[in-house]
PDB file of C-alpha atoms in Angstrom:
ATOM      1  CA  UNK E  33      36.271 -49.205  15.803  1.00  0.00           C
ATOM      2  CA  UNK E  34      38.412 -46.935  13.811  1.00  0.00           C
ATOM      3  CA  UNK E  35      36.109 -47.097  10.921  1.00  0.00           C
ATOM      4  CA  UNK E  36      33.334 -46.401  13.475  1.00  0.00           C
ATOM      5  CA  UNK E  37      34.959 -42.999  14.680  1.00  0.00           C
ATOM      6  CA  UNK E  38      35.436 -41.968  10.432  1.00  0.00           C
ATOM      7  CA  UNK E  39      32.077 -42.573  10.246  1.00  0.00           C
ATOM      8  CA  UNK E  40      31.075 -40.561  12.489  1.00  0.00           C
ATOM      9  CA  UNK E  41      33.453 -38.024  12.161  1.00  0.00           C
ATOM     10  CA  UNK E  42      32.242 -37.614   8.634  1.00  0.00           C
ATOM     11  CA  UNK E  43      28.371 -37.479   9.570  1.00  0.00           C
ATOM     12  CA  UNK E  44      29.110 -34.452  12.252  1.00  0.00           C
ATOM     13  CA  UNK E  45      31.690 -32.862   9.070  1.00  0.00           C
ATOM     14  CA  UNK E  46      28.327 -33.254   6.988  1.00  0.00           C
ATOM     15  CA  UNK E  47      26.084 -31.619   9.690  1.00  0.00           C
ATOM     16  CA  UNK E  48      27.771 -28.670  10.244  1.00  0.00           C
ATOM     17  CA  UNK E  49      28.175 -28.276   6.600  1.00  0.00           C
ATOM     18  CA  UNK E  50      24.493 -28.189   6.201  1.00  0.00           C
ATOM     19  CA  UNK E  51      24.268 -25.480   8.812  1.00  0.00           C
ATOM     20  CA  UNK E  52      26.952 -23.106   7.212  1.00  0.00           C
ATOM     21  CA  UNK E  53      25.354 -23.599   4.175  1.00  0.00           C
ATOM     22  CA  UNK E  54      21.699 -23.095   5.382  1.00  0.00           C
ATOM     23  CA  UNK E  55      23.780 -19.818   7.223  1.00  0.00           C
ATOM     24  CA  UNK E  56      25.036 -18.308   4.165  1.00  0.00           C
ATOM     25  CA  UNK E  57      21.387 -18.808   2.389  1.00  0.00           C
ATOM     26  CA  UNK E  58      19.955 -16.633   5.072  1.00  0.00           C
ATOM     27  CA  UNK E  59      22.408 -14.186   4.338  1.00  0.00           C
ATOM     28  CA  UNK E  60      22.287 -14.299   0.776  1.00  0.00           C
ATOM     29  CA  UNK E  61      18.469 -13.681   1.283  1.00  0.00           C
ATOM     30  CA  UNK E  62      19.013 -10.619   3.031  1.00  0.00           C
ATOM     31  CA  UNK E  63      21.541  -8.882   1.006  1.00  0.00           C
ATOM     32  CA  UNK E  64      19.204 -10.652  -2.467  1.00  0.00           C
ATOM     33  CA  UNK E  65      16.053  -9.232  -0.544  1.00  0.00           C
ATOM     34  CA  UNK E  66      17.641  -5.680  -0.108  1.00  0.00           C
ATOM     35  CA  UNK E  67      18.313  -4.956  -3.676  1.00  0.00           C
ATOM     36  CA  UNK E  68      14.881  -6.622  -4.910  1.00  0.00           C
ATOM     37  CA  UNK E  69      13.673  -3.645  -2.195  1.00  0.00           C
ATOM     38  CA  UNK E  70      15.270  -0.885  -3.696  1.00  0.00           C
ATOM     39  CA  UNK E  71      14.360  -2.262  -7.484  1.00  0.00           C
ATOM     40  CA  UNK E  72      10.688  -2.370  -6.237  1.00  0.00           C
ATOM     41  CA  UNK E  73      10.923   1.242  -4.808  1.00  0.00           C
ATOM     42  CA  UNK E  74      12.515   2.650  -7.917  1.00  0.00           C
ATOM     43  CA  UNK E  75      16.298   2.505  -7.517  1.00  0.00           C
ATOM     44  CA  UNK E  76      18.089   0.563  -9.563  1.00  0.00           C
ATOM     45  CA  UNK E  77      21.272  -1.394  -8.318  1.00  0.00           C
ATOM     46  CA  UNK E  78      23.936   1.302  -9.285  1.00  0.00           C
ATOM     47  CA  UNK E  79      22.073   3.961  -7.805  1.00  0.00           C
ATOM     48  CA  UNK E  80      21.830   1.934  -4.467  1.00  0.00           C
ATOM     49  CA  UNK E  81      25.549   3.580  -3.014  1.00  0.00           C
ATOM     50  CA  UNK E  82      23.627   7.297  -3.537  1.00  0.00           C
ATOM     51  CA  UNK E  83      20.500   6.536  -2.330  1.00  0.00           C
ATOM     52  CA  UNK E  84      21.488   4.161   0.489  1.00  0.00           C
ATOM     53  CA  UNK E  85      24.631   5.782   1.054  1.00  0.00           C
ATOM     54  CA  UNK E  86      26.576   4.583   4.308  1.00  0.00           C
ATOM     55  CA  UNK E  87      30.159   4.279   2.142  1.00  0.00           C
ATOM     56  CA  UNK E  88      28.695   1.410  -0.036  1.00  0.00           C
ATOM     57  CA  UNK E  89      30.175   1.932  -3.372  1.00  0.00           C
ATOM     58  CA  UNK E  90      29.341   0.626  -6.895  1.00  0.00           C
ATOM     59  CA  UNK E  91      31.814  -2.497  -6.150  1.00  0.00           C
ATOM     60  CA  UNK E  92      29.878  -3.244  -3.365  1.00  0.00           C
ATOM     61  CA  UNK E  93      26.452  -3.837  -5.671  1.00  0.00           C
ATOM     62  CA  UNK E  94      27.916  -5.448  -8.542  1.00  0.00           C
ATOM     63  CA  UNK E  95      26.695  -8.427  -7.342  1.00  0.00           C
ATOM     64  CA  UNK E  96      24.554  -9.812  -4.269  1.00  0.00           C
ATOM     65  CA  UNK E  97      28.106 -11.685  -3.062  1.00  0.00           C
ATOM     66  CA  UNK E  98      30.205  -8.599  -2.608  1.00  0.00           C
ATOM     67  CA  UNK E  99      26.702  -6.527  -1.602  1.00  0.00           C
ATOM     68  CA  UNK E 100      26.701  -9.042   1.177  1.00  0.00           C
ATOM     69  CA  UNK E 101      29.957  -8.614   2.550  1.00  0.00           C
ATOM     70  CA  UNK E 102      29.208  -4.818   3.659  1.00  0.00           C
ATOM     71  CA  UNK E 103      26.071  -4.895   4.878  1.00  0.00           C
ATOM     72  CA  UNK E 104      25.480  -3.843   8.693  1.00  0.00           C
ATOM     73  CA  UNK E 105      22.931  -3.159  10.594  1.00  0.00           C
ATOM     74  CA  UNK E 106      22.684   0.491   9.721  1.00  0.00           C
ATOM     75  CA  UNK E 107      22.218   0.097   6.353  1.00  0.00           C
ATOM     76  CA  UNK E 108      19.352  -2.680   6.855  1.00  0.00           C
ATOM     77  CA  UNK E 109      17.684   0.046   9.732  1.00  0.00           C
ATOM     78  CA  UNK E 110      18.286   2.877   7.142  1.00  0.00           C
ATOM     79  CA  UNK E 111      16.707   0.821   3.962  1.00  0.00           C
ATOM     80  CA  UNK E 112      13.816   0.178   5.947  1.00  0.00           C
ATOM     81  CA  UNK E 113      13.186   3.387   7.068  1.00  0.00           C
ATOM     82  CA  UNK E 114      13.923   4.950   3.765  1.00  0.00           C
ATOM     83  CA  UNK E 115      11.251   2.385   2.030  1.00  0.00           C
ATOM     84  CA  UNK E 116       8.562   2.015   4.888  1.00  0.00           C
ATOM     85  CA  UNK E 117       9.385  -1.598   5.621  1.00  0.00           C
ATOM     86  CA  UNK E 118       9.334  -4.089   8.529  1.00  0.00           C
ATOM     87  CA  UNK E 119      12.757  -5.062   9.110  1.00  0.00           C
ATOM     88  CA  UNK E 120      11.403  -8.442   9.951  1.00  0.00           C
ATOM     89  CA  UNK E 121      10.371  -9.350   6.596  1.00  0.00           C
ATOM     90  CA  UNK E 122      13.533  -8.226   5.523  1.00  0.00           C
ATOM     91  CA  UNK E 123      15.109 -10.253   8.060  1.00  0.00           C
ATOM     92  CA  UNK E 124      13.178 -13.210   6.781  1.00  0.00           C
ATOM     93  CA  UNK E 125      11.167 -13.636   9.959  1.00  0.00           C
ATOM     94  CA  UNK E 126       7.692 -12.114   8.774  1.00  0.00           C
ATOM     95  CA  UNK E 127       5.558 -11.922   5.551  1.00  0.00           C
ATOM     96  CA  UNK E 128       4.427  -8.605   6.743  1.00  0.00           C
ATOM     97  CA  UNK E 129       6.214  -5.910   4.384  1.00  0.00           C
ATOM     98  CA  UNK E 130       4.341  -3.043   5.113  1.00  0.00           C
ATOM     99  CA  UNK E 131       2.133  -2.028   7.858  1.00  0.00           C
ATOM    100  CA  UNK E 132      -1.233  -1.223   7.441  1.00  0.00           C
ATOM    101  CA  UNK E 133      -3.377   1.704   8.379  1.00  0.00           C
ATOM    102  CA  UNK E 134      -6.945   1.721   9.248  1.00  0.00           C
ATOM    103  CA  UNK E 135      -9.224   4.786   8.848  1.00  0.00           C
ATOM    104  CA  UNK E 136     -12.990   3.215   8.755  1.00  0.00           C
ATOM    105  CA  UNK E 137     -15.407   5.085  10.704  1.00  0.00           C
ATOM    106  CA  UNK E 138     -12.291   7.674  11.433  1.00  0.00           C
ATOM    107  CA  UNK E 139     -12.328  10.398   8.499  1.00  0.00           C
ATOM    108  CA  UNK E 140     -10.841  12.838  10.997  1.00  0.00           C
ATOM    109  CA  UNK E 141      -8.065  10.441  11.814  1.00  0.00           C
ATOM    110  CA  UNK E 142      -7.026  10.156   8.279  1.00  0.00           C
ATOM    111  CA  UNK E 143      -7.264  14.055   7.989  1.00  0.00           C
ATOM    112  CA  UNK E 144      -4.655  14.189  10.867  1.00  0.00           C
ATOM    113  CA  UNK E 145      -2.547  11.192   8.794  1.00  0.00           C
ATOM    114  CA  UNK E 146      -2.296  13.658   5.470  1.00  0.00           C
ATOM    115  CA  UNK E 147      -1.380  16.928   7.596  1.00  0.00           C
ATOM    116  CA  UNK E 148       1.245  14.874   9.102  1.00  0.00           C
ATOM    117  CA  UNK E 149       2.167  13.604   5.496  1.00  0.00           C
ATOM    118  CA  UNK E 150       2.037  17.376   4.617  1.00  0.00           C
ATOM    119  CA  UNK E 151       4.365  19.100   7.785  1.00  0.00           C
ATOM    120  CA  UNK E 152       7.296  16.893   6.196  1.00  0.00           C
ATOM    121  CA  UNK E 153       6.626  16.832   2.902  1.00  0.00           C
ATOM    122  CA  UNK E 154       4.621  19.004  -0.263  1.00  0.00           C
ATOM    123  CA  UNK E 155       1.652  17.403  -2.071  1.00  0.00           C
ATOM    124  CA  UNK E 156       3.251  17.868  -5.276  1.00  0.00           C
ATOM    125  CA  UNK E 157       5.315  14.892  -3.850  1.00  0.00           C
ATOM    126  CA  UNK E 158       2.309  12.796  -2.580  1.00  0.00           C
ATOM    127  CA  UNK E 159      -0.558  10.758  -5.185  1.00  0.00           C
ATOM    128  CA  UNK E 160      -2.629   7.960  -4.783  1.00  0.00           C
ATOM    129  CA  UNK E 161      -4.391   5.466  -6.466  1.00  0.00           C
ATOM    130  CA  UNK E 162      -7.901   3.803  -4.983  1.00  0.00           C
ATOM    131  CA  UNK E 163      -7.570  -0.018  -6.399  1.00  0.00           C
ATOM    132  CA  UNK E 164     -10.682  -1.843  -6.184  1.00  0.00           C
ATOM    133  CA  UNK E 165     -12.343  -5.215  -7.234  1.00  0.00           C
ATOM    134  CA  UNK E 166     -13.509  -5.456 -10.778  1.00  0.00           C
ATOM    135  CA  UNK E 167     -16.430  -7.002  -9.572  1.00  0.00           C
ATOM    136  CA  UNK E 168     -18.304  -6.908  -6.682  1.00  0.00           C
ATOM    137  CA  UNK E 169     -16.969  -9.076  -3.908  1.00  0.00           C
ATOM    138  CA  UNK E 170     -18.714  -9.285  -0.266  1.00  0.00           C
ATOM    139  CA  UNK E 171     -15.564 -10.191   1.259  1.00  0.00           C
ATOM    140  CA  UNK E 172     -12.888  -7.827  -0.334  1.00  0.00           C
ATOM    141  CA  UNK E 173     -11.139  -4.942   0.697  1.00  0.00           C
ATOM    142  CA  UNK E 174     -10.056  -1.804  -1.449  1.00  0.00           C
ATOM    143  CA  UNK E 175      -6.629  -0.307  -0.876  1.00  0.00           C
ATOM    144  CA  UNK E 176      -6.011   2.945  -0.768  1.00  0.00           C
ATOM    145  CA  UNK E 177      -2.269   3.507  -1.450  1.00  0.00           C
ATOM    146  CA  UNK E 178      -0.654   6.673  -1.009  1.00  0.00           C
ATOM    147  CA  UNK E 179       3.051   7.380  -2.748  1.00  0.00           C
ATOM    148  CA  UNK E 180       5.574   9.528  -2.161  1.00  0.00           C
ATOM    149  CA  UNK E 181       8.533  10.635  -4.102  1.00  0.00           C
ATOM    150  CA  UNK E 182      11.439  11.066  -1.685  1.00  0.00           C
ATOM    151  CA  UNK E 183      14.070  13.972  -3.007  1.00  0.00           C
ATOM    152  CA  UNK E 184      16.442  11.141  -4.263  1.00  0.00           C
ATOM    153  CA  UNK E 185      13.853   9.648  -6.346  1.00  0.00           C
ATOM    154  CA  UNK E 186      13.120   6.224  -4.979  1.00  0.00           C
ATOM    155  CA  UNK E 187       9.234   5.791  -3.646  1.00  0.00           C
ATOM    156  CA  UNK E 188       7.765   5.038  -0.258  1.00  0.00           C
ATOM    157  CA  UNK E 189       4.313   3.967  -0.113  1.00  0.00           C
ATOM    158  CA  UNK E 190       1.818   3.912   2.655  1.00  0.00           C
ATOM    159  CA  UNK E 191      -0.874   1.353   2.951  1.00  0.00           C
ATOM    160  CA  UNK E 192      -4.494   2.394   3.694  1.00  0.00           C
ATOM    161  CA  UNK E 193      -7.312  -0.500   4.070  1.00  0.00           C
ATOM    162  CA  UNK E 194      -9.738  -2.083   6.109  1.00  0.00           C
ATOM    163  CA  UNK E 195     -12.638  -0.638   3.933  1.00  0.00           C
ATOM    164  CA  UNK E 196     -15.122  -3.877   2.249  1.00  0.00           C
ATOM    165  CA  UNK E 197     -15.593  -1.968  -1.121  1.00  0.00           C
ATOM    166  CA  UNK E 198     -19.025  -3.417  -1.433  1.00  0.00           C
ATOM    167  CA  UNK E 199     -20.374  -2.275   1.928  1.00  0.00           C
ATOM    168  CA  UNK E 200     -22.067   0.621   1.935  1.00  0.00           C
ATOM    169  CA  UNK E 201     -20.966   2.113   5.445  1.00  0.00           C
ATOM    170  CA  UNK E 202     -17.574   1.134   4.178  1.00  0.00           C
ATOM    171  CA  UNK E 203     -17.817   2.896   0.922  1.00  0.00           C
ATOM    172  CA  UNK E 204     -19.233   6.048   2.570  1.00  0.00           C
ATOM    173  CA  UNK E 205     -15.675   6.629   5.091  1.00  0.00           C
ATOM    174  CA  UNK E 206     -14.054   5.632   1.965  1.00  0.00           C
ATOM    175  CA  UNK E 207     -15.416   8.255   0.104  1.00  0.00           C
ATOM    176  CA  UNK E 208     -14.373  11.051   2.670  1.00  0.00           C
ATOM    177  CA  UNK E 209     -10.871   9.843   2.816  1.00  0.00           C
ATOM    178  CA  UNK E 210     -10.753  10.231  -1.177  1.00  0.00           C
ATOM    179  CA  UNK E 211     -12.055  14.009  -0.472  1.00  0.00           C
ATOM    180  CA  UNK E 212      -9.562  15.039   1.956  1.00  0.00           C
ATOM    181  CA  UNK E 213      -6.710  13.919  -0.393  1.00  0.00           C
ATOM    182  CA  UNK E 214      -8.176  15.948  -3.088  1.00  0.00           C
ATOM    183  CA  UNK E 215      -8.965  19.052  -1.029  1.00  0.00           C
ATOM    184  CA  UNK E 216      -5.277  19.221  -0.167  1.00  0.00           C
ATOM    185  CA  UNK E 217      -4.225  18.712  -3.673  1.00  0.00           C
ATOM    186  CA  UNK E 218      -3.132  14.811  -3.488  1.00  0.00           C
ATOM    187  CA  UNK E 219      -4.799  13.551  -6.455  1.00  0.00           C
ATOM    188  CA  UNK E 220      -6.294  10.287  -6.208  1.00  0.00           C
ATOM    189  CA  UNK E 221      -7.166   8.238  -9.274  1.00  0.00           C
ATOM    190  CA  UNK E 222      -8.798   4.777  -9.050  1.00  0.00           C
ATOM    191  CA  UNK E 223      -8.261   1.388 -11.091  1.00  0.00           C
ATOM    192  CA  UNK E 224     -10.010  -1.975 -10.940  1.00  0.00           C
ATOM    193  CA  UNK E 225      -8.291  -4.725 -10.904  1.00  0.00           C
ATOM    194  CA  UNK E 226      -8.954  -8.410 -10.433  1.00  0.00           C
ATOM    195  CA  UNK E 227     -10.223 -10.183  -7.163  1.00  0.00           C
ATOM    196  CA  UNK E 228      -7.111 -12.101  -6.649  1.00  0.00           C
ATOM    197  CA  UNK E 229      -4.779  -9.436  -7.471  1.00  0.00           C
ATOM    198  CA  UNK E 230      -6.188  -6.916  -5.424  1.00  0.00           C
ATOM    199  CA  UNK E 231      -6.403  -9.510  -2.331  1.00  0.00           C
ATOM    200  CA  UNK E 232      -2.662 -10.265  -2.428  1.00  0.00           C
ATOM    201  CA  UNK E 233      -1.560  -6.997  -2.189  1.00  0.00           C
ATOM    202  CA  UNK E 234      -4.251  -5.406  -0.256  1.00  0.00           C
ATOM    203  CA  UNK E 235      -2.874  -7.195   2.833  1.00  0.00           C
ATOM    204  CA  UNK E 236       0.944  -5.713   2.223  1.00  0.00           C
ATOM    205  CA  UNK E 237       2.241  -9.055   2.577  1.00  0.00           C
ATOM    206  CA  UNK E 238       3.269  -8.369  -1.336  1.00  0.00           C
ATOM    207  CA  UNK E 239       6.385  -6.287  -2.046  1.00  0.00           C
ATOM    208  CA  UNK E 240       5.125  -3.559  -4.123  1.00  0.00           C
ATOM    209  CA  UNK E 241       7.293  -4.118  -7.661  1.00  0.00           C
ATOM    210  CA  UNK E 242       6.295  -1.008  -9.494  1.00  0.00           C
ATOM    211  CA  UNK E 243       9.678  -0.017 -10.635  1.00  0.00           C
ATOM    212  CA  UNK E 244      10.600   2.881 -11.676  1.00  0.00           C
ATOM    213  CA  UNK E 245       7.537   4.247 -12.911  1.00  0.00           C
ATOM    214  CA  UNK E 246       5.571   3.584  -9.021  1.00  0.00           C
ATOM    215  CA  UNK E 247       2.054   3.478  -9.294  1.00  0.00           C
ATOM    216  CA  UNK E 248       1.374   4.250 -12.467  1.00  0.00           C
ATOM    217  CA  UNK E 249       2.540   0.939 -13.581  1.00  0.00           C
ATOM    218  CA  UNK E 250      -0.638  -0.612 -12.040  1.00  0.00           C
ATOM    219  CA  UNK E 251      -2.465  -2.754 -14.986  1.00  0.00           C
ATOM    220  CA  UNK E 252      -6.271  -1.862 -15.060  1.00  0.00           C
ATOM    221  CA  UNK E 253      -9.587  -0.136 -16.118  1.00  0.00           C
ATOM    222  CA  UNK E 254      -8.832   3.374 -14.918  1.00  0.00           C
ATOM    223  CA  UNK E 255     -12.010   5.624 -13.416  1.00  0.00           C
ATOM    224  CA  UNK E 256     -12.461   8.913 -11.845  1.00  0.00           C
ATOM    225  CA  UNK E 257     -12.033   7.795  -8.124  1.00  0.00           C
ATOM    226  CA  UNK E 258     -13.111  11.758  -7.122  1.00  0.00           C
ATOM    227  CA  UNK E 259     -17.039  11.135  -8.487  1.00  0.00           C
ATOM    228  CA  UNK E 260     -16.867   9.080  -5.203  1.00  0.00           C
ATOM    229  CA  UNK E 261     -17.496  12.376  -3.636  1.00  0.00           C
ATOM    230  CA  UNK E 262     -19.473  14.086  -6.101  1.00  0.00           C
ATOM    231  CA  UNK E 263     -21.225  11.411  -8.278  1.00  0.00           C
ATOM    232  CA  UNK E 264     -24.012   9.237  -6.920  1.00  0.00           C
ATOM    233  CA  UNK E 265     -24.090   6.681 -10.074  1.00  0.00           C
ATOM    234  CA  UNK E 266     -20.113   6.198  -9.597  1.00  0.00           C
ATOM    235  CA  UNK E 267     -20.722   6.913  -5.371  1.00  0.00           C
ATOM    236  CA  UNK E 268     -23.346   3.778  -5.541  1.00  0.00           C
ATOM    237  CA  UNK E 269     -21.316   1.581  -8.304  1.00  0.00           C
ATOM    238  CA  UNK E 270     -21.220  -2.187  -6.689  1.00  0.00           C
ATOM    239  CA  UNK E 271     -22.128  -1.526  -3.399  1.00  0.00           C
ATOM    240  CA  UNK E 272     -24.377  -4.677  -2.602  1.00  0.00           C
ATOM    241  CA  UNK E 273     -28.151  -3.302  -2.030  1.00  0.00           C
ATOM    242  CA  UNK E 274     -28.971  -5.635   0.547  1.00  0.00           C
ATOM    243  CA  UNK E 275     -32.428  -6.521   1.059  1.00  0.00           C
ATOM    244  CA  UNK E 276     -35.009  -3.549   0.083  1.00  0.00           C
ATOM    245  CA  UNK E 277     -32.557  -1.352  -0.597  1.00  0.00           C
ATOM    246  CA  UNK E 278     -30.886  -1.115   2.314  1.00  0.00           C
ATOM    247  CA  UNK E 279     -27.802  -0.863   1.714  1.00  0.00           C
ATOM    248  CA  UNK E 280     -28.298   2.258  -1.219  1.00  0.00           C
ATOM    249  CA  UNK E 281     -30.328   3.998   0.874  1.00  0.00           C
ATOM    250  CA  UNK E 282     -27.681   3.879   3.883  1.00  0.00           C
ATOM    251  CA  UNK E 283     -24.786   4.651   1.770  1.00  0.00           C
ATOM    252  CA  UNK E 284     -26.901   7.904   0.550  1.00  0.00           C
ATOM    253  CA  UNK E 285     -27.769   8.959   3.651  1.00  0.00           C
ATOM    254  CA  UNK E 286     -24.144   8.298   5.222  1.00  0.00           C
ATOM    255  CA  UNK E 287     -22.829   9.884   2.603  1.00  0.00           C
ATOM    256  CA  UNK E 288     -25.229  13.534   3.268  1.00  0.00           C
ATOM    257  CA  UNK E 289     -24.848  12.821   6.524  1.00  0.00           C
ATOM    258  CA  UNK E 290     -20.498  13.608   6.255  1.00  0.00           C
ATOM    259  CA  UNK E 291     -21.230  15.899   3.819  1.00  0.00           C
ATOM    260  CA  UNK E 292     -23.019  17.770   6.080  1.00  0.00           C
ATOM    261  CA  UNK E 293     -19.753  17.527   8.513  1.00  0.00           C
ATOM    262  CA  UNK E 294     -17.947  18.955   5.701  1.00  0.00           C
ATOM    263  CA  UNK E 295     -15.969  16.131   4.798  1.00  0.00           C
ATOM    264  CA  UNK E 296     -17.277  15.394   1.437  1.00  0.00           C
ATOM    265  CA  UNK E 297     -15.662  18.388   0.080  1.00  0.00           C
ATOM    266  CA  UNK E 298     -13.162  17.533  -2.823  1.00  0.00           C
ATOM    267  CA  UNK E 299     -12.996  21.300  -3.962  1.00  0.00           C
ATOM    268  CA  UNK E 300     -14.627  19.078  -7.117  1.00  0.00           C
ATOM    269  CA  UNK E 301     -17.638  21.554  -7.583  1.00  0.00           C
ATOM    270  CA  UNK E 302     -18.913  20.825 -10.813  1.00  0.00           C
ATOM    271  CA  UNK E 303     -22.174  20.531  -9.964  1.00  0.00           C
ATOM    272  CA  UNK E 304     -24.241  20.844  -6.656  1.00  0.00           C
ATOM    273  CA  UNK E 305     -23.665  17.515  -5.460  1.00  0.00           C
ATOM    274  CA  UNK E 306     -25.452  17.440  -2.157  1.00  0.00           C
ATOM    275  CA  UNK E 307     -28.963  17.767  -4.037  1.00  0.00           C
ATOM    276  CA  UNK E 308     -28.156  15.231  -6.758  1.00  0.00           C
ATOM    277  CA  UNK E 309     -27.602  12.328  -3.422  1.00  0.00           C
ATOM    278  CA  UNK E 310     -30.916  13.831  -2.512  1.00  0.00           C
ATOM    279  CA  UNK E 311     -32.704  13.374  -5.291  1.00  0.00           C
ATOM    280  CA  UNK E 312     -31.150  10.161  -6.188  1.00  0.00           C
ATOM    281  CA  UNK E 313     -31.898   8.847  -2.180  1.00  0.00           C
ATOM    282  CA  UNK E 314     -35.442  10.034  -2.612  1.00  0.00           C
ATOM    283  CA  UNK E 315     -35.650   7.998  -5.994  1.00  0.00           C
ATOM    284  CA  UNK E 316     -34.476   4.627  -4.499  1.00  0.00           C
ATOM    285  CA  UNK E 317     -37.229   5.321  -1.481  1.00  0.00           C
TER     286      UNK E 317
END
């Protein structure tokens, strides 16, 4: 009987071991997810107390252990805030890191997204980067990411999809979004990267670990995302023809067609571009 009750006083002792220990994981997660944050975002872990502020101090971040110890509930709120994060991913409770936002068929909704951007910040502080398959894909999206460079030097990033980059009515909104960044001065470069990359990320289920040096640290073949707007060869590059040319001629004729609304216009006037579409629609006919 006795040795009974040991018994089963030691599996209970075991059991609620396991939970503690399961308990402090969690929380070694969050404080282990915070500072993986700010690395990816461009703030290394002694610059954490200034950036992050809320009394931490450079004790505090020595290692995740003592980082752990003063972390409240402000200074999660404030880190995801300062970043552009769900707190539920940092919590643990979501793979969504960042939220998306979606601007096909809506050109005029994304030009209301950058004068927002603008009224609180200066486009010398705002770029962008257009990532896109390396080859064609039916099924994949492009991401259009747009980075800022808060005054204390750390990043926060702003995810724009929902556009098939080998759709023609896709690439066409695409292209208008790309022209309203440039004609308010946020320059927008492209690079193509591979399938699987760009469909891990493109999702923002990834936590963006550019480091210190943000987007430019993206590996790929760089192009001029602008000829989007001003280029028919580079406007009409991979976009899947569909069956008698479909698909070229409705990209051309979407594209005139917002030109014509005025949103084509990248202040990139090297050339007239509305009649080279022309011409090159009235080629493919």
């Amino acid at each position: 009987m006795i040795f009974g009750e040991i018994s089963a006083f030691i599996s209970i002792a075991e059991k609620i071991k396991g939970i503690l220990k399961k308990s402090h994981n969690r929380d070694e997660l969050i404080s282990t997810r915070l500072i993986n944050l700010c690395n990816a975002h461009g703030v290394a872990r002694y610059q954490i107390p200034a950036v992050l502020g809320n009394s931490i101090t450079h004790d505090d971040v020595k290692s995740d252990e003592s980082f752990l110890r003063v972390i409240n509930e402000k200074i999660l709120n404030d880190a995801c805030f300062m970043f552009g994060v769900n707190r539920d991913w940092l919590d643990g409770a979501s793979k969504k890191v960042y939220d998306s936002k979606h601007f096909y068929k809506s050109p005029q909704k994304f030009n209301n997204f950058i004068s927002e951007l603008l009224s609180s910040t200066n486009a010398q502080s705002l770029s962008g980067i257009l990532i896109t398959p390396l080859s064609m894909c039916r099924n994949t999206e492009s991401l259009l990411l747009i980075q800022e460079v808060v005054s204390d030097g750390y990043y926060r990033y702003y995810f724009c999809n929902g556009w098939i980059f080998s759709y023609w009515k896709s690439r066409a909104y695409l292209s208008a979004c790309i022209a309203t960044c440039w004609r308010n001065d946020i320059f927008v470069h492209g690079v193509k990267v591979k399938t699987n990359y760009l469909d891990k990320i493109a999702t923002g289920e990834k936590l963006l670990d550019f480091g210190s040096a943000g987007i430019a640290n993206i590996n790929g073949i760089r192009w001029h995302a602008v000829d989007l707007t001003s280029c028919p060869d580079t406007y009409l590059d991979g976009i899947d023809p569909e069956q008698g040319n479909f698909g070229l001629i409705s990209a051309l004729s979407l594209w005139l067609e917002l030109e014509e609304k005025g949103y084509m216009n990248s202040n990139n006037h090297l050339f007239n571009s509305r009649k080279e579409f022309i011409a090159k629609l009235n080629n493919i006919k």
